[in-house]
XYZ file of C-alpha atoms in Angstrom:
404
model
C -21.138 5.545 -11.459
C -23.481 2.665 -9.860
C -22.900 -1.017 -11.817
C -24.851 -3.934 -12.411
C -22.848 -7.131 -12.722
C -25.272 -10.230 -13.868
C -24.120 -13.316 -13.271
C -22.334 -14.620 -9.885
C -19.792 -16.767 -10.947
C -15.666 -16.189 -11.006
C -15.973 -14.055 -14.173
C -18.439 -12.142 -12.373
C -17.486 -12.000 -8.414
C -14.013 -10.860 -9.589
C -15.706 -7.717 -11.912
C -17.741 -6.879 -9.149
C -15.018 -6.978 -6.726
C -12.592 -4.421 -8.535
C -15.394 -2.459 -9.496
C -16.470 -2.017 -5.795
C -13.296 -0.117 -5.354
C -15.067 3.089 -6.763
C -18.339 2.652 -7.973
C -21.450 0.545 -6.128
C -22.277 -2.303 -7.533
C -24.814 -4.813 -7.298
C -24.858 -8.534 -8.581
C -28.129 -9.973 -9.948
C -27.758 -14.156 -10.393
C -29.990 -16.236 -11.527
C -29.335 -19.350 -9.017
C -29.735 -19.298 -5.251
C -26.927 -19.591 -5.038
C -23.067 -17.835 -5.422
C -19.981 -19.349 -7.755
C -21.849 -20.132 -10.697
C -19.761 -23.619 -12.247
C -17.804 -23.257 -8.802
C -19.207 -25.881 -6.421
C -17.866 -27.105 -2.753
C -19.734 -29.613 -0.532
C -19.400 -28.363 2.436
C -19.257 -24.308 1.189
C -21.517 -23.174 -1.347
C -23.076 -26.384 -1.741
C -24.346 -29.324 0.554
C -25.180 -33.128 0.470
C -27.012 -35.263 2.672
C -24.262 -36.882 5.278
C -21.369 -35.284 3.520
C -19.143 -33.889 6.649
C -18.427 -30.398 5.663
C -15.470 -29.962 7.825
C -13.271 -30.610 4.673
C -14.688 -29.224 1.706
C -14.827 -30.950 -1.785
C -14.944 -29.448 -5.252
C -17.695 -30.722 -7.362
C -16.508 -28.040 -10.236
C -13.426 -25.984 -10.781
C -10.819 -27.467 -8.860
C -6.674 -27.099 -9.539
C -4.577 -24.789 -10.655
C -1.404 -24.101 -12.210
C -0.106 -20.914 -10.465
C 2.617 -20.282 -12.875
C -0.303 -19.784 -15.932
C -3.146 -18.102 -13.631
C -1.201 -14.728 -12.741
C -4.830 -13.458 -12.794
C -6.185 -15.519 -10.868
C -3.767 -16.067 -8.098
C -2.806 -12.094 -8.306
C -6.596 -11.647 -6.664
C -6.451 -14.324 -4.748
C -3.386 -12.939 -2.691
C -5.002 -9.676 -2.754
C -8.177 -11.170 -0.709
C -5.101 -13.122 1.802
C -7.080 -16.527 0.137
C -4.265 -19.704 0.791
C -3.118 -22.253 -1.325
C -0.941 -24.941 -1.362
C 0.354 -27.120 -3.685
C -0.921 -30.800 -4.916
C 0.884 -33.953 -5.327
C 0.263 -35.006 -8.321
C -1.303 -33.851 -10.806
C -1.070 -36.757 -13.295
C -3.029 -38.725 -15.414
C -4.293 -42.238 -16.449
C -6.418 -43.537 -19.693
C -7.953 -46.485 -19.368
C -9.207 -47.978 -23.142
C -12.429 -50.308 -23.919
C -9.684 -52.776 -24.176
C -9.350 -53.508 -21.155
C -5.568 -51.898 -21.411
C -4.018 -48.695 -19.057
C -2.008 -46.052 -19.744
C -0.217 -44.140 -16.733
C 2.089 -40.787 -16.661
C 5.152 -41.332 -14.765
C 3.116 -39.524 -11.840
C 0.845 -42.753 -11.857
C 3.708 -44.944 -12.339
C 5.931 -43.989 -9.023
C 2.972 -45.009 -6.485
C 2.726 -47.872 -8.186
C 3.903 -51.350 -6.931
C 7.971 -51.679 -7.835
C 7.215 -55.104 -9.531
C 4.650 -53.257 -11.878
C 6.468 -50.118 -12.834
C 8.527 -51.429 -15.865
C 5.403 -53.148 -17.331
C 3.795 -49.784 -16.862
C 6.634 -47.724 -18.223
C 6.709 -49.872 -21.670
C 2.590 -49.349 -22.145
C 3.637 -45.139 -22.038
C 6.324 -45.578 -23.920
C 4.222 -47.810 -26.831
C 1.508 -44.525 -26.402
C 4.302 -41.503 -26.371
C 6.075 -42.078 -29.565
C 3.041 -40.145 -31.393
C 3.294 -37.358 -28.765
C 6.049 -34.651 -30.505
C 4.796 -35.415 -33.716
C 0.973 -34.621 -32.592
C 1.979 -31.623 -30.842
C 4.301 -29.573 -32.994
C 1.018 -30.256 -35.433
C -0.997 -28.067 -32.569
C 1.524 -25.303 -31.886
C 1.992 -25.022 -36.096
C -1.462 -24.807 -36.897
C -3.091 -21.410 -37.160
C -5.669 -19.972 -34.341
C -8.336 -20.036 -36.225
C -8.347 -24.081 -37.548
C -10.036 -26.814 -35.255
C -8.951 -29.215 -32.660
C -9.776 -32.550 -35.026
C -7.502 -30.434 -37.619
C -4.143 -31.675 -35.787
C -4.788 -34.866 -34.146
C -5.182 -38.398 -35.807
C -6.192 -42.154 -35.026
C -3.447 -42.812 -32.295
C -4.416 -43.194 -28.637
C -2.286 -40.285 -28.152
C -4.676 -37.750 -29.509
C -7.522 -39.865 -28.244
C -5.646 -38.798 -24.966
C -5.352 -35.095 -26.041
C -9.413 -35.165 -26.360
C -10.397 -36.644 -23.547
C -7.908 -34.133 -21.305
C -9.469 -31.199 -23.315
C -12.782 -32.547 -22.772
C -12.299 -32.681 -18.617
C -10.781 -29.249 -18.899
C -13.591 -27.341 -20.527
C -16.847 -29.591 -19.332
C -17.970 -30.636 -23.061
C -19.092 -33.909 -24.505
C -15.833 -36.006 -26.072
C -17.474 -36.096 -29.344
C -17.690 -32.041 -30.044
C -13.949 -32.084 -29.478
C -12.479 -32.251 -33.363
C -14.588 -29.051 -33.375
C -12.714 -27.372 -30.530
C -11.184 -24.200 -31.631
C -7.235 -25.146 -31.615
C -6.195 -21.420 -29.744
C -7.773 -22.642 -26.789
C -5.774 -25.999 -26.532
C -2.799 -24.463 -27.559
C -3.225 -22.177 -24.902
C -3.822 -25.234 -22.502
C -0.762 -26.999 -23.832
C 1.417 -25.968 -21.009
C -0.912 -27.075 -18.458
C -0.802 -30.700 -19.634
C 3.343 -31.358 -19.728
C 5.501 -32.795 -17.587
C 6.739 -31.750 -13.846
C 3.771 -28.710 -13.606
C 3.165 -27.578 -10.058
C -0.734 -28.053 -9.477
C -1.922 -26.130 -6.707
C -5.681 -25.746 -4.755
C -7.264 -22.984 -2.868
C -7.270 -24.284 0.935
C -11.179 -25.025 2.027
C -12.154 -25.434 -1.870
C -12.715 -22.967 -4.877
C -15.259 -21.207 -3.300
C -13.497 -19.752 -1.072
C -12.659 -16.580 -2.766
C -16.069 -15.775 -3.864
C -16.719 -16.344 -0.191
C -13.736 -13.993 0.372
C -15.182 -11.291 -1.441
C -17.927 -11.129 -0.591
C -17.055 -10.821 3.071
C -14.009 -8.281 2.447
C -16.916 -5.975 0.320
C -20.141 -3.717 0.577
C -21.402 -5.309 -2.634
C -24.847 -6.058 -2.940
C -26.385 -9.719 -4.952
C -29.559 -10.398 -5.692
C -30.148 -14.198 -6.080
C -33.223 -16.057 -7.715
C -32.976 -13.930 -10.679
C -34.854 -16.295 -13.001
C -37.133 -13.240 -14.431
C -34.553 -10.598 -15.015
C -35.299 -8.682 -17.753
C -32.877 -5.870 -18.892
C -34.121 -2.314 -20.678
C -31.982 0.618 -21.875
C -33.276 3.899 -20.638
C -32.794 7.333 -21.226
C -29.263 7.458 -19.475
C -28.310 4.520 -18.255
C -30.687 0.903 -18.091
C -33.108 -0.429 -15.954
C -33.159 -3.872 -14.745
C -35.696 -5.763 -13.742
C -36.195 -8.342 -11.199
C -38.310 -10.162 -8.401
C -40.782 -7.457 -8.848
C -38.174 -4.839 -8.220
C -36.967 -2.232 -11.130
C -33.316 -0.530 -10.821
C -31.831 2.199 -12.783
C -28.006 1.484 -13.374
C -25.532 3.786 -15.616
C -23.332 0.254 -16.488
C -24.132 -3.394 -17.406
C -21.607 -5.767 -17.314
C -22.655 -9.202 -18.725
C -21.665 -11.692 -16.978
C -22.736 -14.959 -18.634
C -22.562 -17.377 -20.984
C -22.628 -16.411 -24.842
C -26.537 -18.002 -25.221
C -27.240 -16.264 -21.739
C -25.912 -12.848 -22.805
C -27.580 -13.028 -26.061
C -31.570 -13.535 -24.111
C -30.227 -10.340 -22.335
C -29.229 -8.139 -25.313
C -32.425 -8.782 -27.183
C -34.526 -6.080 -24.796
C -31.968 -3.483 -25.758
C -31.221 -2.760 -28.955
C -28.152 -3.702 -28.245
C -25.774 -3.052 -32.272
C -23.416 -6.305 -32.055
C -25.733 -8.715 -31.025
C -25.106 -10.919 -33.829
C -22.048 -11.537 -32.265
C -23.593 -13.842 -29.747
C -26.962 -15.312 -32.292
C -26.251 -18.733 -32.804
C -24.219 -19.081 -29.344
C -25.099 -22.488 -27.097
C -24.289 -23.985 -23.911
C -22.999 -26.767 -23.130
C -24.830 -29.083 -19.867
C -23.282 -31.588 -18.858
C -23.695 -33.448 -14.967
C -21.136 -34.592 -12.461
C -21.034 -37.020 -10.182
C -19.125 -36.989 -6.577
C -19.099 -40.496 -5.222
C -17.081 -43.326 -3.252
C -17.505 -46.078 -5.980
C -13.737 -47.437 -6.568
C -15.341 -50.479 -7.847
C -14.767 -48.410 -11.458
C -11.296 -50.094 -11.617
C -12.600 -53.589 -10.683
C -11.937 -54.297 -14.814
C -8.366 -53.605 -14.846
C -5.294 -54.682 -13.060
C -4.315 -53.403 -9.781
C -4.296 -49.004 -9.993
C -2.711 -45.882 -8.784
C -5.986 -43.811 -9.122
C -4.785 -40.288 -10.657
C -6.028 -36.396 -10.434
C -6.917 -37.172 -14.133
C -8.179 -40.374 -14.997
C -9.843 -40.405 -18.603
C -12.129 -43.384 -19.342
C -12.514 -44.018 -23.542
C -15.317 -46.140 -24.110
C -16.757 -49.060 -26.495
C -19.475 -46.646 -28.029
C -16.479 -44.176 -28.525
C -17.967 -41.734 -26.037
C -15.471 -41.088 -22.781
C -15.676 -39.848 -19.593
C -13.531 -39.383 -16.486
C -12.837 -39.972 -12.756
C -10.829 -37.811 -11.069
C -10.108 -38.461 -6.999
C -10.947 -35.941 -4.587
C -8.852 -37.040 -2.048
C -6.029 -35.628 -3.283
C -7.070 -33.152 -5.335
C -8.585 -31.748 -1.673
C -5.641 -32.248 0.484
C -7.772 -35.513 2.111
C -6.193 -38.206 4.161
C -6.046 -41.074 0.807
C -8.016 -43.599 2.838
C -11.523 -44.734 2.436
C -13.748 -43.175 1.674
C -12.065 -42.646 -2.124
C -14.152 -39.527 -3.097
C -13.973 -39.231 -6.990
C -16.101 -36.127 -9.673
C -17.254 -38.491 -12.359
C -18.699 -37.031 -15.352
C -20.600 -39.649 -17.753
C -19.774 -43.003 -16.412
C -22.868 -42.911 -14.650
C -23.986 -46.831 -15.768
C -20.650 -47.830 -13.691
C -20.872 -46.420 -11.089
C -23.450 -47.589 -7.815
C -26.444 -45.172 -6.810
C -25.997 -46.006 -3.187
C -22.107 -44.186 -3.265
C -23.509 -41.576 -5.144
C -22.700 -38.272 -2.902
C -23.660 -35.588 -5.199
C -25.119 -34.808 -8.466
C -23.890 -31.704 -10.016
C -25.850 -30.213 -13.105
C -22.579 -28.120 -15.149
C -23.519 -25.078 -17.497
C -20.556 -23.439 -19.603
C -20.121 -22.048 -23.112
C -20.159 -24.416 -26.387
C -16.996 -24.063 -27.798
C -16.625 -24.779 -31.672
C -13.959 -23.201 -34.135
C -17.008 -22.418 -37.009
C -17.963 -19.062 -36.179
C -16.320 -18.441 -33.722
C -16.485 -14.634 -31.789
C -14.672 -14.420 -29.557
C -12.316 -12.128 -31.366
C -15.056 -9.566 -32.481
C -16.289 -9.251 -28.762
C -13.181 -8.358 -26.665
C -13.710 -5.578 -29.751
C -16.240 -3.624 -28.587
C -16.085 -4.403 -25.449
C -17.663 -1.386 -23.710
C -19.465 0.304 -26.415
C -22.954 2.032 -25.872
C -21.716 1.467 -21.733
C -22.195 -2.781 -22.105
C -19.421 -4.777 -20.639
C -18.753 -8.559 -21.296
C -16.956 -10.877 -19.065
C -16.624 -14.395 -19.137
C -13.715 -17.254 -19.250
C -15.179 -17.573 -23.110
C -13.434 -14.200 -24.235
C -9.477 -15.192 -23.692
C -8.128 -18.923 -22.542
C -11.337 -20.461 -21.338
C -10.457 -21.643 -18.194
C -10.640 -20.171 -14.349
C -7.930 -17.332 -15.165
C -9.410 -16.589 -18.094
C -12.385 -15.111 -16.014
C -10.557 -13.449 -13.829
C -8.701 -12.043 -16.671
C -12.274 -10.317 -18.240
C -12.681 -9.174 -14.935
C -9.766 -7.253 -14.927
C -10.201 -6.105 -18.609
C -13.419 -4.501 -17.900
C -12.530 -3.051 -14.943
C -9.613 -1.310 -17.115
C -11.750 0.045 -19.810
C -14.579 1.583 -17.149
C -11.727 3.358 -15.253
C -10.252 4.190 -18.914
C -14.162 5.569 -19.373
C -14.566 3.254 -22.573
C -18.190 3.594 -23.668
């Protein structure tokens, strides 16, 4: 069979890898590079003056190995190396000048400061069992905000979910609770976080090198039409026929592509929208100046006076670099605090906008494969990187079983 995969991100490239073992596969990507939201400085993106000998991720960064079985199975098959990250810790910076840190951060502070920090942490975590139990007991159709309250620990959870799913803080109360329930295990103390050696793009690169998948980039004018025996895809002035099509794109883009083939279930995608955020890789440590001396964490979360929030992730530790200067960070929604001259790279991320109201993910999974149209994407499962690879495994199995 000849199969078109639309979308060259984690889900699309994983699909292409699995399907190329038995089929002819062509990947169509609208951007000039592969990877989707996987952006690795020194690999699929470059920055002026940046030393590319050490890769830095400015998109997907880290994983919990024992909760990412689909991803790690793929990495093992590709021979892509992973290593544990020292840390996996988080701090919450409050607008009144206080900061609360988890033990992984406290243990890196001067010994005379640790007692004060532990007391601050206790003050926040006393609400944790109540709120976490409330989250776990919510029906999986509920909203995240239904389980939260106005305590600092609830704010911390909102910011962590914001960080994980690349959505603005003000949308978190409407976020689907089932995704939060899946993510709670990632927030547990003592989880072992790991990274892909050479940056997350290393596994996309391995797929390209180890297969004969053909990729077509810059497909901003892609059009899909149905033919008598399959599909025709028109891109860059060329028309090509395919037996099956896999749409590994966010739901809003999927809806646009389906509109030209009279797809029976298009209503499942109507009303979908993307979430777009801009992140900065920078070296400005002055963002911590209003607070007493801190130990940078991998998940530094900032609640701002206007009620919005941002994060400043310490990339040196996440990437396994030397933790001396220059200190590299990945920041979102903190641009007003960062010296423009210390911005190394600016990146626009576009991903699925998740909302509990009108959530159609279950129905999309149910019709996956009907009429020779298949869907892949992290949004269909856990919303994170493992979900992207899981969706690829599902498409592989559906096609192998002849589901049409």
